[in-house]
Structure formats: structure tokens, C-alpha cells
Tab-separated table of C-alpha atoms in Angstrom:
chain	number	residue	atom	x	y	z
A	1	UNK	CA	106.110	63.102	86.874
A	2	UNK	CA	103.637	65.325	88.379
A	3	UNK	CA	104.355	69.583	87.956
A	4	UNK	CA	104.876	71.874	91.320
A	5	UNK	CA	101.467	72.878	92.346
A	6	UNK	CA	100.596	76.600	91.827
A	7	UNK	CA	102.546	78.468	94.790
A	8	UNK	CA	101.501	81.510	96.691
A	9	UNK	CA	102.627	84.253	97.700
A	10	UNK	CA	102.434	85.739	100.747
A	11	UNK	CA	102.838	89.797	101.317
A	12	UNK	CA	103.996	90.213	104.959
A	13	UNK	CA	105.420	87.777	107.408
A	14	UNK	CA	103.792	88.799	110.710
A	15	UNK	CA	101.316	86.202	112.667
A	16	UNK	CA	98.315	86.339	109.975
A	17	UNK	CA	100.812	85.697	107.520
A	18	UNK	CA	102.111	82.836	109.274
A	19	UNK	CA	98.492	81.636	109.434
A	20	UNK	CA	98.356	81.331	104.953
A	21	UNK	CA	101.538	79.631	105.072
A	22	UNK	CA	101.271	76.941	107.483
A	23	UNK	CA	97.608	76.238	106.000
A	24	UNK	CA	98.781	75.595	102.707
A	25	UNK	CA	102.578	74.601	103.176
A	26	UNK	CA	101.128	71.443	105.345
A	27	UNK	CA	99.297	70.481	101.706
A	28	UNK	CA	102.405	70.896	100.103
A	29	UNK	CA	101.916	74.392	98.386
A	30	UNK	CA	105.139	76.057	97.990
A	31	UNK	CA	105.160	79.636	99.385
A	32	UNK	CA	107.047	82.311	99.077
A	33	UNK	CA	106.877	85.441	101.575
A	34	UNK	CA	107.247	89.199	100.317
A	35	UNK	CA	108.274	91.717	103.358
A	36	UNK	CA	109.894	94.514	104.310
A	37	UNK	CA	110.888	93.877	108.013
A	38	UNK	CA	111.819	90.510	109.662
A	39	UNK	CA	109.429	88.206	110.557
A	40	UNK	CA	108.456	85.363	112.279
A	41	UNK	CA	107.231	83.363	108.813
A	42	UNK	CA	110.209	83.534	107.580
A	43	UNK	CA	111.289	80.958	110.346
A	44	UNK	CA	108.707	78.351	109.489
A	45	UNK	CA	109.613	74.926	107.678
A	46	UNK	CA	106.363	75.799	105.382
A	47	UNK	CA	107.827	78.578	103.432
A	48	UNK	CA	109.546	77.719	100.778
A	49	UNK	CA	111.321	81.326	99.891
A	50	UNK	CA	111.280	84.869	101.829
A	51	UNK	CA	112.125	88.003	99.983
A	52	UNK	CA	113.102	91.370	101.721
A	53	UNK	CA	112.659	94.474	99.752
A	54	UNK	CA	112.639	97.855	100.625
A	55	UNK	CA	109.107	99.045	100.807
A	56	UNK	CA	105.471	98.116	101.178
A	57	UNK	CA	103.785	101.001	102.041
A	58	UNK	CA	103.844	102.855	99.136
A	59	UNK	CA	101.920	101.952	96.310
A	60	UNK	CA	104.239	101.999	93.471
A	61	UNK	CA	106.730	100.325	94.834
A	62	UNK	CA	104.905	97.312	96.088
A	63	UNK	CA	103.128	96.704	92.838
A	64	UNK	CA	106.651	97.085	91.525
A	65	UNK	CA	108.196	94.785	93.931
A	66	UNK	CA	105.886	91.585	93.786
A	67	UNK	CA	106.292	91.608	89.989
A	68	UNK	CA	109.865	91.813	90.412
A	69	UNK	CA	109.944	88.802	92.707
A	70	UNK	CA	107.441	87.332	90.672
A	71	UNK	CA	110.061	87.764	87.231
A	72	UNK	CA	113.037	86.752	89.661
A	73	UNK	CA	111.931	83.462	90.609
A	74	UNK	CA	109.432	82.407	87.366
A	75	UNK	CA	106.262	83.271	90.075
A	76	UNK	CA	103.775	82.894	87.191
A	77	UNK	CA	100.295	81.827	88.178
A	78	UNK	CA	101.086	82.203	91.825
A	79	UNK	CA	97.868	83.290	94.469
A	80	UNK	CA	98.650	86.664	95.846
A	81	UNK	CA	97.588	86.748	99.312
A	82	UNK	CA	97.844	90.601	101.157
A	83	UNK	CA	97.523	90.899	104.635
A	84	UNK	CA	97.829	94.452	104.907
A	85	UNK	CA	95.409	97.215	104.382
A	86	UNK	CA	98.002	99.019	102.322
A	87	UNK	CA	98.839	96.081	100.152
A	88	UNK	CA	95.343	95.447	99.547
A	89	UNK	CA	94.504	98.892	98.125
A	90	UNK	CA	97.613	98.770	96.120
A	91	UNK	CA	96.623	95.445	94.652
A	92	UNK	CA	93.236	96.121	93.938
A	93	UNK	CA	94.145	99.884	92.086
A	94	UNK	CA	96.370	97.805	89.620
A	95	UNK	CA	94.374	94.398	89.451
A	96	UNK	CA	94.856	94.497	86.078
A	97	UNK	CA	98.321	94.988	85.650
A	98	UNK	CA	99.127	92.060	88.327
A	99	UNK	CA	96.550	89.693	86.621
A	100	UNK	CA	98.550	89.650	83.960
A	101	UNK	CA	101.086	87.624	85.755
A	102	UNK	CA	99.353	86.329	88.668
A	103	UNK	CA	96.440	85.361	90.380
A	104	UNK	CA	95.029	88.014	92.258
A	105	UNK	CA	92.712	87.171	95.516
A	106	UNK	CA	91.753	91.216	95.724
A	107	UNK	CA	88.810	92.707	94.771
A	108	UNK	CA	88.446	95.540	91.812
A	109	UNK	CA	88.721	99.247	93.680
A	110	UNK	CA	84.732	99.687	92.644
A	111	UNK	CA	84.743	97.381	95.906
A	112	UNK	CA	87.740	97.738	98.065
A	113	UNK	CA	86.950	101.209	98.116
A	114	UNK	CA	83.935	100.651	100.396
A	115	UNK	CA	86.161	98.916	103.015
A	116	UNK	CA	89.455	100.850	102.329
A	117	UNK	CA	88.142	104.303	103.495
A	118	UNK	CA	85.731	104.376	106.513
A	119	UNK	CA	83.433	107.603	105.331
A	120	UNK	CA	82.355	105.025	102.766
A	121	UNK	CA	81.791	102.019	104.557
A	122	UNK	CA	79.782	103.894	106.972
A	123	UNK	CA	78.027	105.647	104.076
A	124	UNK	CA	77.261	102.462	102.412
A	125	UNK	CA	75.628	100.665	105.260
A	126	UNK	CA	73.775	103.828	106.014
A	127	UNK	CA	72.305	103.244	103.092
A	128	UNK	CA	71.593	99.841	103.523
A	129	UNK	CA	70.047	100.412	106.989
A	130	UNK	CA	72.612	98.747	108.888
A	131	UNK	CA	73.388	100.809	112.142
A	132	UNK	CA	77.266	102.437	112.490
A	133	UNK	CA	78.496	104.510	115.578
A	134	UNK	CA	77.309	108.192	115.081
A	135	UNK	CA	80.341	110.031	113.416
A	136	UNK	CA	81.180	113.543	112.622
A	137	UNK	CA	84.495	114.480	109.864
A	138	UNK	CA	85.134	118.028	111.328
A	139	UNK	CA	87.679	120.174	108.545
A	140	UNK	CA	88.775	122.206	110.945
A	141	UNK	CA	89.053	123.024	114.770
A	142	UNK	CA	86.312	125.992	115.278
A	143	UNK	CA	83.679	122.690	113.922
A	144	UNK	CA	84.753	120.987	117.358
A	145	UNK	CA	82.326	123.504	119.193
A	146	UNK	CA	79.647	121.469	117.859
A	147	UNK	CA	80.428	118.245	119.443
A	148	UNK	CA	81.319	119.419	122.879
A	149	UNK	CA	77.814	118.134	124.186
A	150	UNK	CA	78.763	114.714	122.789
A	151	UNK	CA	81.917	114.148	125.108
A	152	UNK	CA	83.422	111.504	125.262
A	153	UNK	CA	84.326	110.987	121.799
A	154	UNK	CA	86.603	109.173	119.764
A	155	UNK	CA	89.410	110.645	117.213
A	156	UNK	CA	89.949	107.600	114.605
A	157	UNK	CA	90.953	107.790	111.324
A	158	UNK	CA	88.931	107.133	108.176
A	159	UNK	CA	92.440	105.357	106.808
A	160	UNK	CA	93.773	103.365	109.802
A	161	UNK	CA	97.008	102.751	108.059
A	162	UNK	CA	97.879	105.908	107.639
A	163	UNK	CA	97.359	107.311	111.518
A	164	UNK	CA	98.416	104.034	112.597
A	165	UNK	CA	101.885	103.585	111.043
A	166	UNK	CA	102.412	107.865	112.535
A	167	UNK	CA	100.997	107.241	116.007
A	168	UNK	CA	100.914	103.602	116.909
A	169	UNK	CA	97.094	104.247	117.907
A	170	UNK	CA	93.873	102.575	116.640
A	171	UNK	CA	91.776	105.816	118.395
A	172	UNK	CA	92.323	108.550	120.685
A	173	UNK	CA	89.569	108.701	123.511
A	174	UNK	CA	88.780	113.120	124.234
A	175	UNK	CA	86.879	113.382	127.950
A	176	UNK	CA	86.632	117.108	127.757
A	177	UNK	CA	86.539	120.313	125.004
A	178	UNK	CA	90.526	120.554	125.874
A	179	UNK	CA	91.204	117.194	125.013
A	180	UNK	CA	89.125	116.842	121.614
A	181	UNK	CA	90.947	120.049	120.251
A	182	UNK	CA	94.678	119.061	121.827
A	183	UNK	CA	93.917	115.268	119.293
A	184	UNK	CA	92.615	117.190	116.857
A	185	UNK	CA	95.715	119.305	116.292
A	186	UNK	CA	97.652	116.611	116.948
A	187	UNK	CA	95.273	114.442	114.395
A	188	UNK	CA	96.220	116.872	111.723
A	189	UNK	CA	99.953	117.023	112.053
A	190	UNK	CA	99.642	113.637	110.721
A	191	UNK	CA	96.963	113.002	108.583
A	192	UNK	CA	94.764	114.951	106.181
A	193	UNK	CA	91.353	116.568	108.061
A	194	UNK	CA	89.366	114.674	105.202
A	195	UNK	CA	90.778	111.073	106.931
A	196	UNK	CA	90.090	112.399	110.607
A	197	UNK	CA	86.640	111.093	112.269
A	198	UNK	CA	85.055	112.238	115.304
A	199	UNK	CA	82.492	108.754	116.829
A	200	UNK	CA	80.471	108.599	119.496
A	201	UNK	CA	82.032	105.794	121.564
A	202	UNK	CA	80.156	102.341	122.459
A	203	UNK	CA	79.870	101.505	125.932
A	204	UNK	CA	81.766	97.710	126.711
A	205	UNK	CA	84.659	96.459	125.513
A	206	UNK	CA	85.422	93.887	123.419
A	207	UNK	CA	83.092	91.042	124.851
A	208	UNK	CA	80.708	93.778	122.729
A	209	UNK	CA	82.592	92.729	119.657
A	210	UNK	CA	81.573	90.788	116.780
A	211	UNK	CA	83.457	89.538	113.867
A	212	UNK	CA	81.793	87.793	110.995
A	213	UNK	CA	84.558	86.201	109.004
A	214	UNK	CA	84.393	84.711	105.127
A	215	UNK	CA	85.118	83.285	102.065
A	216	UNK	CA	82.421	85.229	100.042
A	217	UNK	CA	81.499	84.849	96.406
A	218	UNK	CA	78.981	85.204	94.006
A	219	UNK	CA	76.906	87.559	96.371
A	220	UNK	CA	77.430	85.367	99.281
A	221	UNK	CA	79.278	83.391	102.236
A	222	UNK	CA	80.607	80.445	100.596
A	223	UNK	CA	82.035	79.702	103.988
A	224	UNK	CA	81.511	81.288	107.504
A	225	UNK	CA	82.819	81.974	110.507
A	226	UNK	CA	81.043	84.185	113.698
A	227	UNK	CA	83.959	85.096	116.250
A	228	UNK	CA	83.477	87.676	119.877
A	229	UNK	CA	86.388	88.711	121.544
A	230	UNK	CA	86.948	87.972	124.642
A	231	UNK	CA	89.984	90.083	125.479
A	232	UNK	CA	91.678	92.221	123.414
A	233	UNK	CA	94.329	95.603	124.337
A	234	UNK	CA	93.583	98.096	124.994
A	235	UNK	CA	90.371	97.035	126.737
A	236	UNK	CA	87.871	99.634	125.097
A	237	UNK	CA	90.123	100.433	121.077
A	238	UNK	CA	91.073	97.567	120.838
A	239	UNK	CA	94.286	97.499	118.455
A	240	UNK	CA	94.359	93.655	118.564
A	241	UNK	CA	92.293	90.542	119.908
A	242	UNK	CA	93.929	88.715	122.190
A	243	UNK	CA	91.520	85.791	122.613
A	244	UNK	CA	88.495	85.111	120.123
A	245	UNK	CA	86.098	82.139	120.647
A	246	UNK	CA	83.690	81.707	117.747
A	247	UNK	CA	80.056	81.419	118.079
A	248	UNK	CA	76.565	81.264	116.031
A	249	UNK	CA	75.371	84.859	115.412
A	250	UNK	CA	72.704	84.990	112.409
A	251	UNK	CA	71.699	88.296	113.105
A	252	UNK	CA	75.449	89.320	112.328
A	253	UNK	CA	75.930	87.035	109.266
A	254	UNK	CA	72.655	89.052	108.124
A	255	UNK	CA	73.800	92.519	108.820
A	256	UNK	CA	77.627	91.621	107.314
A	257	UNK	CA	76.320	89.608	104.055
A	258	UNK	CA	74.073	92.293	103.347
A	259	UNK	CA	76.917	94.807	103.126
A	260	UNK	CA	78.905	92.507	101.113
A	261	UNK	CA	76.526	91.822	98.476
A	262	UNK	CA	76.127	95.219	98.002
A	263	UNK	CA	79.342	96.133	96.923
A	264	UNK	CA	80.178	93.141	95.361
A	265	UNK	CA	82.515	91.375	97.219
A	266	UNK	CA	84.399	88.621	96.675
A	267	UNK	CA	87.426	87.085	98.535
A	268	UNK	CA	88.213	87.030	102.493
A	269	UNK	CA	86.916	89.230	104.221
A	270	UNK	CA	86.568	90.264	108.620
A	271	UNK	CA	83.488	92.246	109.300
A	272	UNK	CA	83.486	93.887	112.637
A	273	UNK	CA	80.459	95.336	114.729
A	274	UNK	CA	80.150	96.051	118.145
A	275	UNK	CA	76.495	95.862	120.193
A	276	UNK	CA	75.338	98.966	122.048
A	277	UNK	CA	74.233	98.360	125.530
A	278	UNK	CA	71.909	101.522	124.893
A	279	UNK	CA	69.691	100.094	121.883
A	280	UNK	CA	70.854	96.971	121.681
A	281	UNK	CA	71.853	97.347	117.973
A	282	UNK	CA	74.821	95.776	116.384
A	283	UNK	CA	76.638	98.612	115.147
A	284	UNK	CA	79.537	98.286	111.996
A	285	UNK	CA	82.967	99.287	112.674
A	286	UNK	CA	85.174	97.929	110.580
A	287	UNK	CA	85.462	95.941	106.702
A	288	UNK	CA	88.691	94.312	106.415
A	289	UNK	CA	89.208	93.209	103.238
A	290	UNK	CA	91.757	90.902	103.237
A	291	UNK	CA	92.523	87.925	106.352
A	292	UNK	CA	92.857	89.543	109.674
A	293	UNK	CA	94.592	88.636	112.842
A	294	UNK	CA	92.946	85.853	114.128
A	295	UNK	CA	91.906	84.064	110.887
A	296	UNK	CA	94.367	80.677	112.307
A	297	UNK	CA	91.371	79.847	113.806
A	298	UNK	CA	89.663	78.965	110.773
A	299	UNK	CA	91.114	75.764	110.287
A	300	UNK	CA	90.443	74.374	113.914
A	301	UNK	CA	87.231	75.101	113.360
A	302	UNK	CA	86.716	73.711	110.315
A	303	UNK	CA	86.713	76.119	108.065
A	304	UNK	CA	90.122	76.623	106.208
A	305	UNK	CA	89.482	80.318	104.743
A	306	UNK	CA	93.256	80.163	103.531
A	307	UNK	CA	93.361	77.084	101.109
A	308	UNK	CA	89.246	77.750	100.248
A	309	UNK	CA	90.668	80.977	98.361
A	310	UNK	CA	93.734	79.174	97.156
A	311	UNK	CA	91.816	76.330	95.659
A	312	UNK	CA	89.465	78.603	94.290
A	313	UNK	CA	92.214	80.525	92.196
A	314	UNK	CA	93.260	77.365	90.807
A	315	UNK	CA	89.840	75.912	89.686
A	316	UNK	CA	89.637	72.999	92.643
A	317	UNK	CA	86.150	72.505	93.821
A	318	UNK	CA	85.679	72.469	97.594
A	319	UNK	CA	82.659	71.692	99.675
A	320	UNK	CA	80.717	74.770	101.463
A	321	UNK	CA	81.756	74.662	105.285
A	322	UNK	CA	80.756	76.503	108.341
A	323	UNK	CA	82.527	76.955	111.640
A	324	UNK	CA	81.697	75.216	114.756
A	325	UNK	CA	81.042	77.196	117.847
A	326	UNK	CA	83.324	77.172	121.000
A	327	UNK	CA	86.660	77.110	119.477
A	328	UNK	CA	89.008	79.580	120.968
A	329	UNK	CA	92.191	81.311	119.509
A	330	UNK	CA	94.914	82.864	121.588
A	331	UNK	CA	97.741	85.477	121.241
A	332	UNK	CA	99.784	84.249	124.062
A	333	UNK	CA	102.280	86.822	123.941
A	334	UNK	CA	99.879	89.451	124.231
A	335	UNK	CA	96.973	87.659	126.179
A	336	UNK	CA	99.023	87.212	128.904
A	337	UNK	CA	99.461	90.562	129.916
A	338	UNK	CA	96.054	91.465	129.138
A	339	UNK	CA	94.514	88.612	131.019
A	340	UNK	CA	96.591	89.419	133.897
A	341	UNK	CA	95.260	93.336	133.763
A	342	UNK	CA	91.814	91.972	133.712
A	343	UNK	CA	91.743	89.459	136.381
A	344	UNK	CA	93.476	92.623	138.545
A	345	UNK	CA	91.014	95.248	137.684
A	346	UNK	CA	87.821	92.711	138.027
A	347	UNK	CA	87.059	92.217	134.465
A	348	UNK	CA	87.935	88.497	134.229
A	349	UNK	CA	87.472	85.864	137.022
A	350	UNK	CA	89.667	82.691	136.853
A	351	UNK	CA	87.058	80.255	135.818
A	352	UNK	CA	86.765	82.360	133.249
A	353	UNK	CA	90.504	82.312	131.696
A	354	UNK	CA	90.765	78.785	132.599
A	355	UNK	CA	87.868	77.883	130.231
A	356	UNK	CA	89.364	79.985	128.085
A	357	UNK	CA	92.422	77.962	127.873
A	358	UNK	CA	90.475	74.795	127.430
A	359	UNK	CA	88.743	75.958	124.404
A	360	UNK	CA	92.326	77.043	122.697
A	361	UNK	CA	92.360	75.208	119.474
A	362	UNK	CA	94.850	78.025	117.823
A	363	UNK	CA	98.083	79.851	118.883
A	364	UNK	CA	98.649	83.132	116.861
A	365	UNK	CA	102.446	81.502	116.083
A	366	UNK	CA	102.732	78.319	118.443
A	367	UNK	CA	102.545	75.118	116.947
A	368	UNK	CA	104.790	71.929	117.740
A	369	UNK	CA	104.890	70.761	114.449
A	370	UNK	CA	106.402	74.501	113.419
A	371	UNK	CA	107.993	75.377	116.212
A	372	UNK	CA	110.548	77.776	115.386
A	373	UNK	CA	108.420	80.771	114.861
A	374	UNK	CA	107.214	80.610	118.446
A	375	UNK	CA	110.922	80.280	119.366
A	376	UNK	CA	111.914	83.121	116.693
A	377	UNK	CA	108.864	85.325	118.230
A	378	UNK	CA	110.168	85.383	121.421
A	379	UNK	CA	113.507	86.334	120.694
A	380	UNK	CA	112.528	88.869	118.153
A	381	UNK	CA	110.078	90.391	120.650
A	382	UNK	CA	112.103	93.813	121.681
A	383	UNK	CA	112.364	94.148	117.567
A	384	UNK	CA	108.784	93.481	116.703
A	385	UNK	CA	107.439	95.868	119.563
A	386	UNK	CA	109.553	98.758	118.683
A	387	UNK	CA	109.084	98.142	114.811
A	388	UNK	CA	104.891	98.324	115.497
A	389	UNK	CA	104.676	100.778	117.877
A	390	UNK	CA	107.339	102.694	118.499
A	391	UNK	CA	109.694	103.552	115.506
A	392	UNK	CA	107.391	106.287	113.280
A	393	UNK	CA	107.638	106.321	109.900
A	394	UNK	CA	109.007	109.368	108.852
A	395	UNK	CA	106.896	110.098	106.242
A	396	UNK	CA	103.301	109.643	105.212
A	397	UNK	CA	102.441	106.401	103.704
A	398	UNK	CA	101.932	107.163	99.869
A	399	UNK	CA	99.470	105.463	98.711
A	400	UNK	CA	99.389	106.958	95.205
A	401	UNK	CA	102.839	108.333	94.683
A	402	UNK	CA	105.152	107.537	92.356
A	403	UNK	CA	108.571	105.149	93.205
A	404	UNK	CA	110.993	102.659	91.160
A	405	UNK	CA	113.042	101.401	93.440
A	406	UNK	CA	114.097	97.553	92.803
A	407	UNK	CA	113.765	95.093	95.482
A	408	UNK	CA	116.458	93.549	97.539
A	409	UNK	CA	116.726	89.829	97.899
A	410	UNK	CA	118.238	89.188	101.845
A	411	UNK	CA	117.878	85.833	102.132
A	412	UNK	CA	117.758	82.520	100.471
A	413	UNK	CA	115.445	79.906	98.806
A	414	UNK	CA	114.701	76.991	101.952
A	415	UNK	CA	113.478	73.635	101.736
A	416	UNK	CA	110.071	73.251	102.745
């Protein structure tokens, strides 16, 4: 009688985390999902167990949590697969500890740390001559002055988590002097002035945007993926793509795997840059270090960046792959909307969308041999909109402080 295959688990049941699930519950991996809201994974016939507790924002607590769960349910030797930024830093502070009971996907902190806090990533590639936006870190409002001739600008924050999770913004755009102080004070009601950023914004939306996606190890891609997105919302920060079609794109595979070799990298990993009309140059935004929204497109395209992690965790050899170009992923529920606003305001022409459609390989959640996610999403909708971008956390995220609070199990092993 053959053992149950090594199982993984999955921190955080929203689309992407949907995405690890179905790729390696349809090769009979059992999986159990870790959150701390409903969500749409937990309705899928691939996952084997889902676990509410109370908190995964702080970092305490989560590391708590997961090897809680872990001692609950005998979890040993399980893949640990974050899909938030928060989770990520918390795993890779206290690799360590959870490596002691489970397999751990995350990077040591000597490299998250280049892709956790933005100051550094754009430090790094500065040093690597890769070109980033030009950005300021102003401490306090009478530094403003200085930038005035720069307008328009960009507030962002060096921690997107944090200014996210207290404003339900990826960036605030400032036209005028009046503007970039009224964010800034606002900016600092929230967040710390060390974690505020003042950028120079990139003509173009996101048809300007570049993702080069990976399984990168020993000091490069093991297996690739080049992605632009076509729409996302909003139009110019965009918080989410909407539809992504992947491409070839060496010069962005150069740029990204130079970055990634220099600090080390190893795991999944998004690498975003967007190309300025002005110079032409392919400029880094973003380093997420962990999978991102879109990363269902993966397998479609022949590159299954889920199970290539897994299988790497457990010591099973698998073939070098690269995506193929032209395959498209959609976020229906979103897309539609944002399609609809494009083709209104001129951006997007029918042809266009309808190609778009025909390329679809991927549905952020749809699929007809899982379909109660898609059927789930829709009625959850009103909840999952309010719980992203309306309902403020009431505190900061703490992503050092101190907590002990045991999990609560809400729901029930299922049958996979």
C-alpha cells in the first residue's frame, strides 16, 4: 500500500490560492488551506481541509498559527505555499523555526528583504544598472517643496501591505502642490514617513506592463514565463490585472534574472517593469516574492510554476519548461467592468476584446471541472469587495509584534 503523498499547504484562499490548489489537487496532492476570511478555495473539490484562524497579518501569530495547524492535523513535511506579502515576510524571518516541521518554499530574509521593502529593491537594481521610476522618500512635509516642479507624482508605499490593508489604494496620483501635501498628511496618518515614496509616474497604462514570472534556482530561471497586461483597474495603478496574455520578452528575462541572481533568489517569483514611452527603458516596479494573481496561467501555458516548486520540495525531478506565447488569462469578474470602461472611453476596440477572449486559456476561479468556486465567487461577491476594499483594519499590520493567540478551526476535513 502506497503512503499519502506529501500535502501542501496553502496560506490564503483568494483566486491565486485557488490557482496552487487546483494545480496540485488534480495530481492528487492533498491540500489543506490556512485563512483568516472566507474564501472561494475553500469551495473547491481539490482541497482536502480549510482552517480559519484568527489572524494573518501579524507576524507572530501566523508563524504561530500554521504550526498549530500543522501539530493539529500531523502536517509534517507539508510544502508551505504563501500568497501574501505579509505571510511571506513572516515565513522567511522564522525559516528556521518552520523548517523544522515543514517544508518551506520562502526564501531566507538576506533575500526577501530586497523584494519585501521597495527602498531596497530599487536600491539594489540601481546598483545593478537596471532602470526604476525616479523616486524621492520625503520625512516630512516642508521636503515636498522640492518636488513641486516634478508634478504629477505618485504617493506609494515602500510596504504595499501596510498602506494597502489602511486605504484600499495601490498609489495616490498628486496633480498640483495642494494635492501632494493633502496625500502626504494623509500618507502619514497611516503609515510610517520611512515607508512613504514619492515616483515620478510612467506615461501608459498597463499595455506598458511587463511581468517576468519564475521558478528560479540556483542563480537562475529554471522555468519562465513573460506576461503584458492588457487591462488591468484602475487603468494607470493598476491594483490588479484583469487580462494578461504572455509573450517572448528577452530583454525583460535579462533585466529580471539579473536582479534575482543578485540577491539570491530562489522560489516563485513575479517581476514587474513598466516601459517608458520617453526613453524607451524598461523600468522595475515591483518583486513579488511569492505567486501573484495571475500565475493560473502557468499551467495553460505549459509551465506549471505550482507543482515545479512542489516537486522540487519533495526531491522529484522535472524537466526545464518555458511558456508559450499568446495564451491569455482573464478575471472575468473584474474584466468585465474594466473592458466595458475601455471600449467607452476609446482605449479598447472590439476586435480587440474579442481576440482577447479567444486567446483565454485561464479563468482567475472558473473552471467546469471545479465549478463551485465560480458559483461561490459570485455569491460571495458583496463580502469579498467590502472585505478588500472597504472594511479598514483598525490597526497597523504588525509585522514584528508580539501575539499568542491559538487558532480557531471553523470548518471541517472534505473529501477531495
Amino acid at each position: 500500500m502506497n503512503a499519502e503523498p506529501v500535502g501542501a499547504i496553502v496560506i490564503g484562499g483568494e483566486h491565486p490560492g485557488l490557482g496552487i490548489a487546483r494545480s496540485l489537487g488534480r495530481r492528487g496532492i492533498p491540500i489543506c488551506v490556512i485563512d483568516d476570511q472566507h474564501s472561494v478555495s475553500q469551495f473547491s473539490k481539490y482541497v482536502t481541509r480549510v482552517v480559519r484562524v484568527k489572524d494573518l497579518r501579524d507576524e507572530h501569530k501566523t508563524v504561530e498559527s500554521v504550526l498549530e495547524v500543522g501539530r493539529r492535523y500531523d502536517l509534517k513535511g507539508w510544502v508551505l505555499f504563501p500568497t501574501r506579502d505579509e505571510t511571506v515576510a513572516a515565513f522567511s524571518r522564522h525559516r528556521n523555526r518552520l523548517a523544522e516541521f515543514f517544508r518551506v518554499t520562502t526564501a531566507g530574509w538576506d533575500t526577501v528583504r530586497w523584494a519585501w521593502d521597495k527602498k531596497n529593491t530599487y536600491q539594489r537594481a540601481a546598483e545593478l544598472g537596471i532602470p526604476v521610476p525616479r523616486t524621492f522618500n520625503p520625512k516630512t512635509e516642508r521636503e515636498l517643496q522640492d518636488l513641486y516642479g516634478h508634478l504629477p507624482l505618485a504617493l506609494k508605499p515602500s510596504i504595499k501591505e501596510n498602506f494597502f490593508y489602511a486605504t484600499g489604494a495601490k498609489a495616490w496620483r498628486a496633480e498640483t502642490p495642494d494635492q501632494l501635501n493633502d496625500l502626504f498628511r494623509k500618507a502619514i496618518r497611516q503609515i510610517r514617513p520611512e515607508e512613504i515614496l514619492i515616483q515620478e509616474i510612467i506615461p501608459g497604462d498597463g499595455q506598458r506592463q511587463y511581468s517576468y514570472c519564475a521558478f528560479f534556482r540556483d542563480g537562475g530561471g529554471h522555468s519562465t514565463l513573460v506576461a503584458r497586461r492588457l487591462r488591468q483597474h484602475p487603468r494607470e495603478f493598476g491594483r490588479a490585472a484583469t487580462y494578461v496574455e504572455t509573450l517572448e520578452h528577452p530583454k525583460i528575462e535579462e533585466l529580471s534574472e539579473r536582479f534575482l541572481r543578485a540577491i539570491n533568489y530562489y522560489g516563485l517569483v513575479e517581476v514587474e517593469f513598466k516601459q517608458d514611452p520617453r526613453d524607451g527603458e524598461f523600468k522595475l516596479l515591483d518583486v513579488n516574492a511569492r505567486t501573484w494573481g495571475f500565475h493560473s496561467i502557468s499551467g495553460p501555458a505549459g509551465v506549471d510554476f505550482p507543482y515545479l516548486l512542489y516537486a522540487d520540495q519533495v526531491g522529484k525531478h522535472v524537466d526545464r519548461s518555458r511558456a508559450r506565447a499568446g495564451v491569455g488569462w482573464l478575471r472575468m469578474v473584474t474584466d468585465l467592468p474594466t473592458a466595458a470602461s475601455d471600449l467607452w472611453e476609446g482605449e479598447l476596440d472590439l476586435r480587440s476584446y474579442w481576440r482577447s477572449l479567444t486567446r483565454t486559456r485561464s479563468e482567475s476561479v472558473f473552471c467546469l471541472q471545479d465549478p463551485l468556486p465560480s458559483v461561490a465567487e459570485v455569491l460571495m461577491l458583496p463580502y469579498l469587495v467590502a472585505k478588500k476594499y472597504f472594511v479598514k483594519s483598525g490597526r497597523k499590520p504588525q509585522i514584528q509584534a508580539a501575539g499568542d493567540s491559538t487558532p480557531a478551526d471553523l470548518s471541517s476535513s472534505r473529501s477531495g
